[in-house]
PDB file of C-alpha atoms and ligand atoms in Angstrom:
ATOM      1  CA  MET A 100       0.801 -25.260 -16.851  1.00 46.00           C
ATOM      2  CA  ASP A 101      -1.684 -27.748 -15.503  1.00 51.00           C
ATOM      3  CA  MET A 102      -0.442 -30.891 -13.792  1.00 51.00           C
ATOM      4  CA  ASN A 103      -2.764 -33.238 -15.677  1.00 51.00           C
ATOM      5  CA  LYS A 104      -1.171 -32.254 -18.960  1.00 51.00           C
ATOM      6  CA  ILE A 105       2.315 -32.829 -17.571  1.00 45.00           C
ATOM      7  CA  ALA A 106       1.278 -36.268 -16.332  1.00 47.00           C
ATOM      8  CA  GLU A 107      -0.136 -37.066 -19.778  1.00 64.00           C
ATOM      9  CA  ALA A 108       3.079 -36.118 -21.538  1.00 70.00           C
ATOM     10  CA  SER A 109       5.123 -38.202 -19.119  1.00 73.00           C
ATOM     11  CA  ASP A 110       3.037 -41.238 -20.097  1.00 78.00           C
ATOM     12  CA  TYR A 111       4.548 -41.083 -23.554  1.00 89.00           C
ATOM     13  CA  LYS A 112       7.832 -42.878 -23.956  1.00 92.00           C
ATOM     14  CA  LEU A 113      10.046 -42.487 -26.979  1.00 96.00           C
ATOM     15  CA  ALA A 114      10.141 -45.218 -29.601  1.00 97.00           C
ATOM     16  CA  TYR A 115      13.684 -46.048 -30.673  1.00 98.00           C
ATOM     17  CA  TYR A 116      15.390 -47.398 -33.774  1.00 98.00           C
ATOM     18  CA  GLY A 117      14.162 -50.917 -34.452  1.00 97.00           C
ATOM     19  CA  ASN A 118      10.644 -50.290 -33.140  1.00 98.00           C
ATOM     20  CA  ASP A 119       8.033 -51.318 -35.726  1.00 98.00           C
ATOM     21  CA  VAL A 120       6.041 -48.111 -35.250  1.00 98.00           C
ATOM     22  CA  LEU A 121       8.984 -46.197 -36.759  1.00 98.00           C
ATOM     23  CA  LYS A 122       8.954 -48.401 -39.877  1.00 98.00           C
ATOM     24  CA  THR A 123       5.219 -48.034 -40.455  1.00 98.00           C
ATOM     25  CA  ARG A 124       3.467 -45.504 -42.679  1.00 98.00           C
ATOM     26  CA  ALA A 125       1.428 -43.405 -40.222  1.00 98.00           C
ATOM     27  CA  LYS A 126      -2.322 -42.934 -40.656  1.00 98.00           C
ATOM     28  CA  LYS A 127      -3.852 -39.736 -42.007  1.00 98.00           C
ATOM     29  CA  VAL A 128      -5.798 -37.657 -39.463  1.00 98.00           C
ATOM     30  CA  ASP A 129      -9.412 -37.324 -40.645  1.00 97.00           C
ATOM     31  CA  ARG A 130     -10.747 -35.089 -37.926  1.00 97.00           C
ATOM     32  CA  ILE A 131      -9.077 -32.614 -35.572  1.00 97.00           C
ATOM     33  CA  ASP A 132     -10.797 -33.457 -32.298  1.00 96.00           C
ATOM     34  CA  GLN A 133      -9.761 -32.805 -28.691  1.00 95.00           C
ATOM     35  CA  GLY A 134      -7.708 -36.001 -28.711  1.00 95.00           C
ATOM     36  CA  VAL A 135      -5.577 -34.621 -31.549  1.00 97.00           C
ATOM     37  CA  ILE A 136      -5.184 -31.252 -29.795  1.00 97.00           C
ATOM     38  CA  ASP A 137      -4.136 -32.991 -26.552  1.00 96.00           C
ATOM     39  CA  LEU A 138      -1.720 -35.199 -28.472  1.00 96.00           C
ATOM     40  CA  ILE A 139      -0.062 -32.168 -30.088  1.00 97.00           C
ATOM     41  CA  GLU A 140       0.287 -30.541 -26.654  1.00 96.00           C
ATOM     42  CA  ALA A 141       1.893 -33.726 -25.296  1.00 96.00           C
ATOM     43  CA  MET A 142       4.201 -33.910 -28.342  1.00 97.00           C
ATOM     44  CA  PHE A 143       5.473 -30.374 -27.673  1.00 97.00           C
ATOM     45  CA  GLN A 144       6.097 -31.330 -24.047  1.00 96.00           C
ATOM     46  CA  VAL A 145       7.964 -34.524 -24.928  1.00 96.00           C
ATOM     47  CA  MET A 146      10.025 -32.663 -27.565  1.00 97.00           C
ATOM     48  CA  HIS A 147      10.979 -29.960 -25.063  1.00 96.00           C
ATOM     49  CA  ARG A 148      11.677 -32.489 -22.299  1.00 95.00           C
ATOM     50  CA  GLU A 149      14.017 -34.401 -24.626  1.00 95.00           C
ATOM     51  CA  ARG A 150      15.559 -31.176 -25.976  1.00 95.00           C
ATOM     52  CA  GLY A 151      14.619 -31.939 -29.560  1.00 96.00           C
ATOM     53  CA  ILE A 152      13.769 -29.438 -32.310  1.00 97.00           C
ATOM     54  CA  GLY A 153      11.244 -31.703 -34.006  1.00 98.00           C
ATOM     55  CA  LEU A 154       9.068 -34.698 -33.191  1.00 98.00           C
ATOM     56  CA  ALA A 155       6.733 -36.908 -35.204  1.00 98.00           C
ATOM     57  CA  ALA A 156       3.850 -38.788 -33.541  1.00 98.00           C
ATOM     58  CA  PRO A 157       5.281 -42.255 -34.391  1.00 98.00           C
ATOM     59  CA  GLN A 158       8.257 -41.355 -32.170  1.00 98.00           C
ATOM     60  CA  ILE A 159       5.918 -41.636 -29.191  1.00 97.00           C
ATOM     61  CA  ALA A 160       4.372 -44.782 -30.692  1.00 96.00           C
ATOM     62  CA  ILE A 161       1.310 -43.005 -32.107  1.00 97.00           C
ATOM     63  CA  SER A 162       0.958 -43.906 -35.769  1.00 98.00           C
ATOM     64  CA  LYS A 163      -0.695 -40.653 -36.901  1.00 98.00           C
ATOM     65  CA  ARG A 164       0.441 -38.047 -39.425  1.00 98.00           C
ATOM     66  CA  ILE A 165       1.284 -35.247 -36.987  1.00 98.00           C
ATOM     67  CA  ILE A 166       4.572 -33.385 -36.486  1.00 98.00           C
ATOM     68  CA  VAL A 167       5.766 -30.614 -34.191  1.00 98.00           C
ATOM     69  CA  VAL A 168       8.789 -28.377 -34.683  1.00 98.00           C
ATOM     70  CA  ASP A 169      10.349 -25.764 -32.410  1.00 98.00           C
ATOM     71  CA  LEU A 170      13.340 -23.839 -33.704  1.00 97.00           C
ATOM     72  CA  GLY A 171      13.149 -21.303 -30.880  1.00 92.00           C
ATOM     73  CA  VAL A 172      16.769 -21.874 -29.857  1.00 91.00           C
ATOM     74  CA  TYR A 173      17.748 -20.898 -33.417  1.00 91.00           C
ATOM     75  CA  LYS A 174      15.339 -17.938 -33.386  1.00 91.00           C
ATOM     76  CA  GLY A 175      13.072 -19.885 -35.731  1.00 91.00           C
ATOM     77  CA  PRO A 176       9.359 -20.724 -35.571  1.00 93.00           C
ATOM     78  CA  ALA A 177       7.412 -23.263 -33.526  1.00 96.00           C
ATOM     79  CA  LEU A 178       4.635 -25.056 -35.359  1.00 97.00           C
ATOM     80  CA  ALA A 179       2.480 -28.154 -35.478  1.00 98.00           C
ATOM     81  CA  LEU A 180       1.268 -29.682 -38.735  1.00 98.00           C
ATOM     82  CA  ILE A 181      -1.340 -32.334 -39.340  1.00 98.00           C
ATOM     83  CA  ASN A 182      -1.091 -34.465 -42.499  1.00 98.00           C
ATOM     84  CA  PRO A 183       1.994 -32.588 -43.705  1.00 98.00           C
ATOM     85  CA  ALA A 184       3.498 -33.340 -47.106  1.00 98.00           C
ATOM     86  CA  VAL A 185       6.449 -32.183 -49.163  1.00 98.00           C
ATOM     87  CA  GLU A 186       4.818 -30.948 -52.382  1.00 98.00           C
ATOM     88  CA  GLN A 187       7.950 -29.692 -54.143  1.00 98.00           C
ATOM     89  CA  SER A 188      11.696 -29.849 -53.540  1.00 97.00           C
ATOM     90  CA  SER A 189      14.576 -27.915 -55.033  1.00 97.00           C
ATOM     91  CA  GLU A 190      16.938 -29.955 -57.171  1.00 96.00           C
ATOM     92  CA  ASN A 191      20.065 -28.931 -55.326  1.00 95.00           C
ATOM     93  CA  LEU A 192      20.913 -31.018 -52.314  1.00 97.00           C
ATOM     94  CA  VAL A 193      22.736 -29.702 -49.262  1.00 98.00           C
ATOM     95  CA  PRO A 194      24.486 -31.578 -46.437  1.00 97.00           C
ATOM     96  CA  TYR A 195      23.657 -31.190 -42.768  1.00 97.00           C
ATOM     97  CA  GLU A 196      24.584 -33.240 -39.727  1.00 97.00           C
ATOM     98  CA  GLU A 197      21.343 -34.786 -38.474  1.00 98.00           C
ATOM     99  CA  GLY A 198      20.416 -36.488 -35.262  1.00 98.00           C
ATOM    100  CA  CYS A 199      17.145 -37.955 -34.015  1.00 98.00           C
ATOM    101  CA  LEU A 200      15.602 -38.535 -30.585  1.00 98.00           C
ATOM    102  CA  SER A 201      14.786 -42.084 -31.730  1.00 98.00           C
ATOM    103  CA  VAL A 202      18.432 -42.735 -32.659  1.00 98.00           C
ATOM    104  CA  PRO A 203      20.222 -41.182 -29.661  1.00 97.00           C
ATOM    105  CA  GLY A 204      23.939 -40.521 -29.794  1.00 97.00           C
ATOM    106  CA  ILE A 205      24.296 -40.771 -33.575  1.00 97.00           C
ATOM    107  CA  MET A 206      24.898 -37.727 -35.773  1.00 97.00           C
ATOM    108  CA  LYS A 207      25.513 -38.118 -39.479  1.00 97.00           C
ATOM    109  CA  GLU A 208      25.658 -35.873 -42.504  1.00 97.00           C
ATOM    110  CA  ILE A 209      22.633 -36.312 -44.759  1.00 98.00           C
ATOM    111  CA  PHE A 210      22.044 -34.640 -48.123  1.00 97.00           C
ATOM    112  CA  ARG A 211      18.540 -33.305 -48.724  1.00 98.00           C
ATOM    113  CA  PRO A 212      16.872 -30.758 -51.011  1.00 98.00           C
ATOM    114  CA  GLU A 213      17.649 -27.243 -49.806  1.00 98.00           C
ATOM    115  CA  ILE A 214      14.225 -25.682 -50.365  1.00 98.00           C
ATOM    116  CA  THR A 215      10.860 -27.384 -49.991  1.00 98.00           C
ATOM    117  CA  LEU A 216       7.231 -26.484 -50.391  1.00 98.00           C
ATOM    118  CA  VAL A 217       5.362 -28.115 -47.526  1.00 98.00           C
ATOM    119  CA  THR A 218       1.602 -28.297 -47.074  1.00 98.00           C
ATOM    120  CA  GLY A 219      -0.364 -29.309 -44.006  1.00 98.00           C
ATOM    121  CA  ILE A 220      -3.157 -28.366 -41.621  1.00 98.00           C
ATOM    122  CA  THR A 221      -2.657 -26.337 -38.441  1.00 98.00           C
ATOM    123  CA  PRO A 222      -4.263 -27.443 -35.138  1.00 97.00           C
ATOM    124  CA  GLU A 223      -6.836 -24.671 -35.807  1.00 97.00           C
ATOM    125  CA  GLY A 224      -7.838 -26.485 -39.003  1.00 97.00           C
ATOM    126  CA  LYS A 225      -6.280 -23.998 -41.398  1.00 98.00           C
ATOM    127  CA  GLU A 226      -4.617 -25.336 -44.550  1.00 98.00           C
ATOM    128  CA  VAL A 227      -1.131 -23.922 -44.982  1.00 97.00           C
ATOM    129  CA  ARG A 228       1.546 -23.953 -47.673  1.00 98.00           C
ATOM    130  CA  LEU A 229       4.983 -22.918 -46.620  1.00 96.00           C
ATOM    131  CA  GLU A 230       8.149 -22.490 -48.567  1.00 97.00           C
ATOM    132  CA  ALA A 231      10.929 -23.541 -46.238  1.00 97.00           C
ATOM    133  CA  ASP A 232      14.689 -23.324 -46.509  1.00 96.00           C
ATOM    134  CA  GLY A 233      17.608 -23.797 -44.132  1.00 96.00           C
ATOM    135  CA  LEU A 234      17.011 -25.622 -40.880  1.00 97.00           C
ATOM    136  CA  LEU A 235      13.201 -25.431 -41.131  1.00 97.00           C
ATOM    137  CA  SER A 236      13.241 -27.221 -44.498  1.00 98.00           C
ATOM    138  CA  ARG A 237      15.639 -29.788 -43.032  1.00 98.00           C
ATOM    139  CA  VAL A 238      13.537 -30.525 -39.942  1.00 98.00           C
ATOM    140  CA  LEU A 239      10.266 -30.680 -41.879  1.00 98.00           C
ATOM    141  CA  GLN A 240      11.739 -33.228 -44.300  1.00 98.00           C
ATOM    142  CA  HIS A 241      13.166 -35.300 -41.429  1.00 98.00           C
ATOM    143  CA  GLU A 242       9.843 -35.308 -39.532  1.00 98.00           C
ATOM    144  CA  ILE A 243       7.741 -36.072 -42.627  1.00 98.00           C
ATOM    145  CA  ASP A 244      10.118 -38.987 -43.313  1.00 98.00           C
ATOM    146  CA  HIS A 245       9.102 -40.367 -39.891  1.00 98.00           C
ATOM    147  CA  LEU A 246       5.456 -40.397 -41.030  1.00 98.00           C
ATOM    148  CA  ASN A 247       6.510 -42.534 -43.978  1.00 98.00           C
ATOM    149  CA  GLY A 248       8.452 -45.007 -41.851  1.00 98.00           C
ATOM    150  CA  ILE A 249      11.867 -43.606 -42.763  1.00 98.00           C
ATOM    151  CA  LEU A 250      14.675 -42.742 -40.320  1.00 98.00           C
ATOM    152  CA  PHE A 251      17.654 -40.561 -41.247  1.00 98.00           C
ATOM    153  CA  VAL A 252      19.970 -43.574 -40.837  1.00 98.00           C
ATOM    154  CA  ASP A 253      17.978 -45.287 -43.617  1.00 97.00           C
ATOM    155  CA  ARG A 254      19.258 -42.549 -45.916  1.00 97.00           C
ATOM    156  CA  LEU A 255      22.929 -43.288 -45.207  1.00 97.00           C
ATOM    157  CA  GLU A 256      25.048 -45.166 -47.704  1.00 95.00           C
ATOM    158  CA  ASP A 257      25.120 -48.881 -46.849  1.00 95.00           C
ATOM    159  CA  HIS A 258      28.787 -48.950 -45.872  1.00 95.00           C
ATOM    160  CA  ILE A 259      28.330 -46.038 -43.461  1.00 95.00           C
ATOM    161  CA  ARG A 260      25.242 -47.604 -41.883  1.00 94.00           C
ATOM    162  CA  LYS A 261      27.073 -50.904 -41.495  1.00 96.00           C
ATOM    163  CA  GLU A 262      29.746 -49.163 -39.428  1.00 96.00           C
ATOM    164  CA  LEU A 263      26.959 -48.086 -37.059  1.00 97.00           C
ATOM    165  CA  THR A 264      25.598 -51.622 -36.533  1.00 97.00           C
ATOM    166  CA  PRO A 265      27.006 -52.088 -32.991  1.00 97.00           C
ATOM    167  CA  GLU A 266      25.604 -48.717 -31.860  1.00 97.00           C
ATOM    168  CA  LEU A 267      22.256 -49.355 -33.529  1.00 98.00           C
ATOM    169  CA  LYS A 268      21.980 -52.739 -31.801  1.00 97.00           C
ATOM    170  CA  LYS A 269      22.375 -51.007 -28.433  1.00 97.00           C
ATOM    171  CA  ILE A 270      19.767 -48.392 -29.333  1.00 98.00           C
ATOM    172  CA  LYS A 271      17.288 -51.146 -30.315  1.00 97.00           C
ATOM    173  CA  LYS A 272      17.425 -52.482 -26.752  1.00 97.00           C
ATOM    174  CA  LEU A 273      16.163 -49.151 -25.398  1.00 96.00           C
ATOM    175  CA  ASN A 274      12.714 -50.154 -26.717  1.00 96.00           C
ATOM    176  CA  ARG A 275      12.490 -52.833 -24.030  1.00 87.00           C
ATOM    177  CA  LYS A 276      13.220 -50.577 -21.055  1.00 76.00           C
TER     178      LYS A 276
HETATM  179 NI1   NI B 367      13.837 -37.979 -35.936  1.00 73.59          NI
END
């Protein structure tokens, strides 16, 4: 691995709960240029450094519609998608305990559609449609939410989120470090 790339990835700091970039609808990518390729490489590095299984560009304060996923530890795929979208979702919802690098230390059960049809563009410029279930479907939905300015804690019932207020206040302060 070349040292310049490592230095680039280390320039990117995580955005945490409360940061405006995480509440903003990210911009569509019109052209896959070298900047986008380098960004995806840096996103994989940040995700691995932070031991995450998914990362959306707004989480490193880049408001672009790009996500990376690596389910290698669960024997699943690694992939990057540009302009991803959930085209269809199954009606049945399933629970799963979610966490997020931008909301460290909090894990909560969230119900989401079990199966999704996700479209997007690979870094090679190929349009893909993938039917996802299980953890892949879960992570794709969570990451695509980030592109729409939604965090998993936004999906909690109000009374549950209110209980988290003291913790969330502490997390907000991480943005200033
Ligand atoms: Ni997240």
